Amino acid sequence: MLRRTLVAASRSAKLRRVATDVPIARNVAQRFVAGETLDDALRATRELNAKGMSVTLDHLGESVTDEAVARRSAEVYLEALRRIADDGLDCSVSVKPTSLGLDVSVALCDELVGAICAEAARCGTHVTVDMEGSDHTQATVDLVVRLRGAGHDNVGCAVQTYLHRTADDVRRLTGMGASLRICKGAYAEPEDIAYQDREEIDDNYVRCAELVLAGDTFGRFATHDHRIIGRIRNLARRYGVGPGRYEFQMLYGIREPLQLQLVERGERVRIYVPFGDEWYPYFVRRLAERPANLAFFLRALVGRRA
Ligand SMILES: Cc1cc2nc3c(=O)[nH]c(=O)nc-3n(C[C@H](O)[C@H](O)[C@H](O)COP(=O)(O)OP(=O)(O)OC[C@H]3O[C@@H](n4cnc5c(N)ncnc54)[C@H](O)[C@@H]3O)c2cc1C
């Protein structure tokens, strides 16, 4: 219930305006965001690379309805990729279709994500298309299918194991050679299309991970859940799949000791590093994932006001 309310709040333009005007909200959000500028993001990338972790950069933004805003975000990604290549960083990019024009037109989104894939290929890296709410799931899968069909073989997407459809998407997309990020899902979806029970979501996670490990694409397992990480490591051993064929992914600022522990154990770890000033919906989804974050945020808010 709380999660559903917060996910709804993450979409409210009015609450976004209120929150972004409160300096303390910005300060608390900084725990999950590398900063507002590309320089901030590249600084965080260098620090994470020095600790043995790869990075994927996310230029924050979503639900864009203005073509010019979508084009500006694409420019930021192209600049990021040039700087990643120039500085020799171990870094890919993650893109949200609705920040790159999906709600304006499919053609615009194809053009912008296609240009990012082409630049990423030139820089020797890959692109993961984030998965947003279920009103965009089919359009996102279709986008990846079209991009791969157009020869962009460095693009894959995230899939969410709370959705009933996901194992079928995994079969279809890995069948085309796409490297997938498996995650539980950060939005609030109705029970006719999504599991609501944690155990069912976790079991579907492991089922989808097994489909990837049994095949021949690179697996990107995005979770901070140590039980799931343990189950995947066991599965990888069972299938004789070494760390060269998969990685664990975590979000910037979340469970940092676990991130380092996995590196020390010889696992590949990639950190998702968001940057930019459109941090509000991303931040509120992080609050929704863990009630303790909300309590911390509210305490900070009250403490500052008192
Ligand atoms: C790299 C990456 C990319 C992602 N991309 C997408 C995407 O494209 N689409 C999408 O819908 N979702 C995405 N997500 C979010 C994901 O779907 C989950 O909402 C999120 O990862 C929480 O699930 P969990 O697997 O960590 O397990 P949980 O069971 O939620 O968490 C396990 C433990 O991790 C810690 N933890 C988890 N979340 C938080 C938090 N916010 N703050 C502090 N501690 C926390 C807690 O200790 C918790 O007990 C992504 C996640 C990661 C790591």
Coordinates of C-alpha atoms and ligand atoms in Angstrom, one line a residue:
M1 CA 0.0 0.0 0.0
L2 CA 2.8 2.4 1.0
R3 CA 4.8 1.4 -2.0
R4 CA 1.8 2.0 -4.3
T5 CA 1.3 5.4 -2.8
L6 CA 4.9 6.4 -3.2
V7 CA 5.1 5.1 -6.8
A8 CA 2.0 7.2 -7.5
A9 CA 3.8 10.2 -5.8
S10 CA 6.8 9.7 -8.0
R11 CA 4.6 10.6 -11.0
S12 CA 3.1 13.7 -9.5
A13 CA 4.3 16.9 -11.1
K14 CA 3.0 19.0 -8.2
L15 CA 4.9 16.9 -5.5
R16 CA 7.9 17.1 -7.8
R17 CA 7.8 20.9 -7.7
V18 CA 7.4 21.0 -3.9
A19 CA 10.2 18.4 -3.2
T20 CA 12.7 19.9 -5.5
D21 CA 12.2 23.3 -3.8
V22 CA 13.2 21.8 -0.4
P23 CA 16.9 21.8 0.0
I24 CA 16.9 19.0 2.5
A25 CA 15.1 16.7 0.0
R26 CA 17.9 17.5 -2.5
N27 CA 20.5 16.6 0.2
V28 CA 18.9 13.3 1.1
A29 CA 18.5 12.4 -2.6
Q30 CA 22.3 12.9 -3.1
R31 CA 22.8 9.6 -1.3
F32 CA 21.4 7.9 -4.4
V33 CA 22.6 10.3 -7.1
A34 CA 26.2 11.1 -8.1
G35 CA 25.5 14.8 -8.7
E36 CA 23.8 17.1 -11.2
T37 CA 26.6 17.3 -13.9
L38 CA 28.4 14.9 -16.2
D39 CA 31.6 15.8 -14.4
D40 CA 30.1 14.6 -11.1
A41 CA 29.1 11.3 -12.8
L42 CA 32.5 10.7 -14.3
R43 CA 34.2 11.5 -11.0
A44 CA 32.0 8.8 -9.3
T45 CA 32.8 6.4 -12.2
R46 CA 36.5 6.9 -11.8
E47 CA 36.2 6.2 -8.0
L48 CA 34.1 3.0 -8.6
N49 CA 36.5 1.8 -11.4
A50 CA 39.4 2.3 -8.9
K51 CA 37.6 -0.1 -6.5
G52 CA 37.3 -2.7 -9.2
M53 CA 33.7 -2.1 -10.3
S54 CA 32.2 -1.2 -13.7
V55 CA 29.6 1.5 -14.0
T56 CA 26.5 2.2 -16.1
L57 CA 25.5 5.9 -16.3
D58 CA 21.9 7.0 -16.3
H59 CA 21.1 10.6 -17.2
L60 CA 18.0 11.2 -15.0
G61 CA 14.8 12.0 -16.7
E62 CA 11.5 10.3 -17.8
S63 CA 8.0 11.0 -19.1
V64 CA 9.3 13.6 -21.5
T65 CA 6.7 15.0 -23.8
D66 CA 8.9 17.7 -25.5
E67 CA 11.0 16.7 -28.4
A68 CA 13.7 19.3 -27.6
V69 CA 14.1 17.9 -24.0
A70 CA 14.5 14.4 -25.4
R71 CA 17.1 15.6 -27.9
R72 CA 19.1 17.4 -25.2
S73 CA 19.2 14.2 -23.1
A74 CA 20.5 12.2 -26.1
E75 CA 23.2 14.9 -26.5
V76 CA 24.3 14.4 -22.9
Y77 CA 24.6 10.6 -23.5
L78 CA 26.7 11.2 -26.7
E79 CA 29.0 13.6 -24.7
A80 CA 29.2 11.0 -21.9
L81 CA 30.2 8.3 -24.3
R82 CA 32.9 10.4 -25.9
R83 CA 34.3 11.3 -22.4
I84 CA 34.1 7.6 -21.3
A85 CA 36.2 6.6 -24.4
D86 CA 38.7 9.5 -24.0
D87 CA 39.2 8.8 -20.3
G88 CA 39.4 5.0 -20.8
L89 CA 36.6 4.3 -18.2
D90 CA 34.9 1.0 -17.7
C91 CA 31.4 2.3 -18.2
S92 CA 28.3 1.6 -20.2
V93 CA 25.1 3.7 -20.4
S94 CA 21.5 3.0 -19.3
V95 CA 18.6 4.9 -21.0
K96 CA 14.9 5.3 -20.2
P97 CA 12.8 5.2 -23.4
T98 CA 10.4 7.9 -22.1
S99 CA 13.4 10.3 -21.5
L100 CA 14.4 9.8 -25.1
G101 CA 11.1 10.5 -26.7
L102 CA 9.0 7.3 -26.6
D103 CA 5.9 9.4 -25.5
V104 CA 6.5 11.8 -28.3
S105 CA 6.9 9.3 -31.1
V106 CA 8.3 5.8 -31.7
A107 CA 10.4 7.2 -34.6
L108 CA 12.0 9.8 -32.4
C109 CA 12.9 7.3 -29.7
D110 CA 14.3 4.9 -32.4
E111 CA 16.4 7.7 -33.8
L112 CA 17.8 8.9 -30.4
V113 CA 18.5 5.4 -28.8
G114 CA 19.9 4.2 -32.2
A115 CA 22.4 7.1 -32.2
I116 CA 23.4 6.3 -28.7
C117 CA 23.9 2.6 -29.5
A118 CA 26.0 3.6 -32.5
E119 CA 28.2 5.9 -30.4
A120 CA 28.5 3.3 -27.7
A121 CA 29.6 0.7 -30.2
R122 CA 32.3 3.2 -31.5
C123 CA 33.4 3.6 -27.9
G124 CA 33.5 -0.2 -27.3
T125 CA 30.6 -0.3 -24.8
H126 CA 27.0 -1.3 -24.6
V127 CA 23.5 0.2 -23.9
T128 CA 20.9 -1.1 -21.5
V129 CA 17.4 0.2 -22.0
D130 CA 15.7 0.6 -18.6
M131 CA 12.3 -1.0 -18.1
E132 CA 9.6 1.5 -16.9
G133 CA 6.0 1.0 -16.0
S134 CA 3.9 -1.7 -17.6
D135 CA 2.2 0.9 -19.9
H136 CA 5.6 0.9 -21.7
T137 CA 6.7 -2.7 -21.5
Q138 CA 5.7 -3.9 -24.9
A139 CA 6.9 -0.7 -26.6
T140 CA 10.3 -1.1 -24.9
V141 CA 10.7 -4.8 -26.0
D142 CA 9.7 -3.7 -29.5
L143 CA 12.3 -0.9 -29.4
V144 CA 15.0 -3.4 -28.5
V145 CA 13.9 -5.9 -31.2
R146 CA 13.9 -3.1 -33.8
L147 CA 17.3 -1.8 -32.8
R148 CA 18.9 -5.2 -32.8
G149 CA 17.2 -5.9 -36.2
A150 CA 18.9 -2.7 -37.4
G151 CA 22.3 -4.1 -36.5
H152 CA 22.8 -2.6 -33.0
D153 CA 24.1 -5.8 -31.4
N154 CA 25.3 -3.9 -28.3
V155 CA 21.8 -3.2 -27.0
G156 CA 19.7 -5.1 -24.4
C157 CA 17.1 -4.1 -21.8
A158 CA 16.0 -4.7 -18.3
V159 CA 13.2 -7.1 -17.5
Q160 CA 11.2 -7.2 -14.3
T161 CA 10.4 -10.5 -12.6
Y162 CA 7.3 -9.2 -10.9
L163 CA 5.6 -9.3 -14.4
H164 CA 4.0 -12.6 -15.4
R165 CA 5.2 -12.1 -19.0
T166 CA 8.9 -11.8 -18.3
A167 CA 10.1 -15.4 -18.8
D168 CA 8.6 -15.2 -22.3
D169 CA 10.4 -11.9 -22.9
V170 CA 13.7 -13.4 -21.7
R171 CA 13.3 -16.4 -24.1
R172 CA 12.5 -14.1 -27.0
L173 CA 15.2 -11.4 -26.4
T174 CA 18.1 -13.8 -25.4
G175 CA 17.1 -15.8 -28.6
M176 CA 18.1 -12.7 -30.5
G177 CA 21.4 -12.5 -28.6
A178 CA 20.3 -9.6 -26.3
S179 CA 22.1 -9.2 -23.0
L180 CA 19.5 -8.6 -20.3
R181 CA 19.4 -7.0 -16.9
I182 CA 17.2 -9.0 -14.7
C183 CA 15.6 -7.0 -11.8
K184 CA 12.5 -7.4 -9.6
G185 CA 10.8 -4.2 -10.8
A186 CA 10.4 -0.8 -9.1
Y187 CA 6.9 0.2 -10.1
A188 CA 3.5 -0.8 -8.7
E189 CA 1.7 -3.2 -11.0
P190 CA -1.8 -4.8 -10.8
E191 CA -2.3 -8.4 -9.9
D192 CA -3.7 -9.4 -13.2
I193 CA -0.3 -8.9 -14.8
A194 CA 2.2 -9.0 -11.9
Y195 CA 3.1 -11.2 -8.9
Q196 CA 2.5 -9.4 -5.6
D197 CA 4.0 -12.0 -3.4
R198 CA 7.8 -11.5 -2.6
E199 CA 8.5 -15.2 -2.8
E200 CA 6.8 -15.5 -6.2
I201 CA 8.8 -12.5 -7.5
D202 CA 12.0 -14.0 -6.2
D203 CA 11.3 -17.5 -7.6
N204 CA 10.6 -15.9 -11.0
Y205 CA 13.8 -13.9 -10.7
V206 CA 15.8 -17.2 -10.3
R207 CA 13.8 -18.8 -13.1
C208 CA 14.7 -16.0 -15.5
A209 CA 18.3 -16.0 -14.3
E210 CA 18.4 -19.7 -15.0
L211 CA 17.1 -19.2 -18.6
V212 CA 20.0 -16.7 -19.1
L213 CA 22.7 -18.9 -17.5
A214 CA 21.6 -21.9 -19.5
G215 CA 21.9 -20.0 -22.7
D216 CA 24.8 -18.1 -24.2
T217 CA 24.1 -14.4 -23.6
F218 CA 25.8 -12.3 -20.9
G219 CA 23.7 -12.1 -17.8
R220 CA 23.3 -8.8 -15.8
F221 CA 21.7 -9.6 -12.4
A222 CA 20.5 -6.4 -10.8
T223 CA 19.7 -6.9 -7.1
H224 CA 20.8 -6.1 -3.6
D225 CA 19.2 -9.2 -2.2
H226 CA 22.0 -11.4 -0.8
R227 CA 19.7 -14.5 -0.9
I228 CA 19.1 -14.1 -4.7
I229 CA 22.8 -13.4 -5.2
G230 CA 23.6 -16.7 -3.4
R231 CA 21.1 -18.6 -5.5
I232 CA 22.5 -17.2 -8.7
R233 CA 26.1 -18.0 -7.7
N234 CA 25.0 -21.6 -7.0
L235 CA 23.2 -21.7 -10.4
A236 CA 26.2 -20.3 -12.2
R237 CA 28.4 -23.0 -10.6
R238 CA 25.9 -25.7 -11.6
Y239 CA 25.9 -24.5 -15.2
G240 CA 29.7 -24.2 -15.2
V241 CA 29.4 -20.5 -16.0
G242 CA 32.3 -18.3 -14.8
P243 CA 32.2 -14.6 -13.8
G244 CA 33.3 -13.8 -17.4
R245 CA 29.7 -14.5 -18.5
Y246 CA 27.7 -12.6 -16.0
E247 CA 27.8 -9.7 -13.6
F248 CA 25.9 -8.4 -10.5
Q249 CA 24.5 -4.9 -10.7
M250 CA 23.6 -2.6 -7.8
L251 CA 22.5 1.0 -7.5
Y252 CA 24.8 3.8 -6.5
G253 CA 24.8 4.3 -2.7
I254 CA 23.0 1.1 -1.8
R255 CA 24.6 -1.8 0.1
E256 CA 28.1 -0.6 -0.6
P257 CA 29.8 -3.2 1.7
L258 CA 28.0 -6.0 -0.3
Q259 CA 29.3 -4.4 -3.5
L260 CA 32.9 -4.6 -2.3
Q261 CA 32.5 -8.0 -0.8
L262 CA 31.4 -9.5 -4.2
V263 CA 34.4 -7.9 -5.9
E264 CA 36.7 -9.4 -3.2
R265 CA 35.1 -12.8 -4.0
G266 CA 36.0 -12.5 -7.6
E267 CA 32.6 -11.5 -9.0
R268 CA 32.1 -8.8 -11.6
V269 CA 30.1 -5.9 -10.2
R270 CA 28.6 -3.0 -12.1
I271 CA 27.1 0.1 -10.4
Y272 CA 24.2 2.0 -11.8
V273 CA 25.2 5.7 -11.4
P274 CA 22.4 8.3 -12.0
F275 CA 23.1 11.9 -12.5
G276 CA 21.3 15.1 -13.5
D277 CA 18.7 17.4 -11.9
E278 CA 15.6 15.3 -12.7
W279 CA 16.2 13.2 -9.6
Y280 CA 12.7 13.4 -8.0
P281 CA 11.0 10.2 -9.5
Y282 CA 14.1 8.1 -9.2
F283 CA 14.5 9.2 -5.5
V284 CA 10.9 8.5 -4.6
R285 CA 11.1 4.9 -6.1
R286 CA 14.2 4.3 -3.9
L287 CA 12.0 5.5 -0.9
A288 CA 9.3 3.1 -2.0
E289 CA 11.7 0.1 -2.1
R290 CA 12.7 0.5 1.6
P291 CA 10.4 2.1 4.2
A292 CA 13.5 2.8 6.4
N293 CA 14.6 5.3 3.7
L294 CA 11.3 7.1 4.0
A295 CA 11.6 7.2 7.8
F296 CA 15.2 8.6 7.4
F297 CA 13.9 11.2 4.9
L298 CA 11.0 12.3 7.1
R299 CA 13.3 12.6 10.2
A300 CA 15.7 14.8 8.3
L301 CA 12.8 16.9 7.1
V302 CA 11.3 17.3 10.6
G303 CA 14.7 17.9 12.2
R304 CA 15.5 20.7 9.7
R305 CA 12.1 22.3 10.2
A306 CA 12.2 22.0 14.1
Ligands
LIG1 C1 21.4 -1.8 -11.4 C2 20.0 -1.8 -11.2 C3 19.2 -1.4 -12.3 C4 17.8 -1.4 -12.1 N1 17.0 -1.1 -13.2 C5 15.7 -1.2 -13.1 C6 14.8 -1.0 -14.3 O1 15.3 -0.8 -15.4 N2 13.5 -1.1 -14.1 C7 12.9 -1.3 -12.8 O2 11.7 -1.4 -12.7 N3 13.7 -1.5 -11.8 C8 15.0 -1.4 -11.9 N4 15.8 -1.6 -10.8 C9 15.2 -1.7 -9.4 C10 14.8 -3.1 -9.0 O3 13.7 -3.5 -9.9 C11 14.3 -3.2 -7.6 O4 13.3 -2.3 -7.3 C12 15.4 -2.8 -6.6 O5 16.6 -3.3 -7.0 C13 15.1 -3.5 -5.2 O6 15.0 -4.9 -5.3 P1 16.2 -5.8 -4.8 O7 16.4 -6.9 -5.9 O8 17.4 -5.1 -4.4 O9 15.6 -6.6 -3.6 P2 14.9 -6.1 -2.3 O10 14.3 -7.3 -1.6 O11 13.9 -5.0 -2.5 O12 16.1 -5.6 -1.4 C14 17.0 -6.4 -0.8 C15 17.8 -5.6 0.2 O13 18.5 -4.6 -0.5 C16 18.5 -3.3 0.2 N5 17.8 -2.3 -0.6 C17 17.0 -2.6 -1.7 N6 16.5 -1.4 -2.2 C18 17.0 -0.4 -1.3 C19 16.9 1.0 -1.3 N7 16.1 1.6 -2.2 N8 17.5 1.6 -0.3 C20 18.3 1.0 0.6 N9 18.4 -0.3 0.6 C21 17.8 -1.0 -0.3 C22 17.8 -3.6 1.5 O14 18.8 -4.0 2.4 C23 17.0 -4.8 1.2 O15 16.7 -5.6 2.3 C24 17.2 -1.7 -10.9 C25 18.0 -2.1 -9.8 C26 19.3 -2.2 -10.0 C27 20.2 -2.7 -8.8

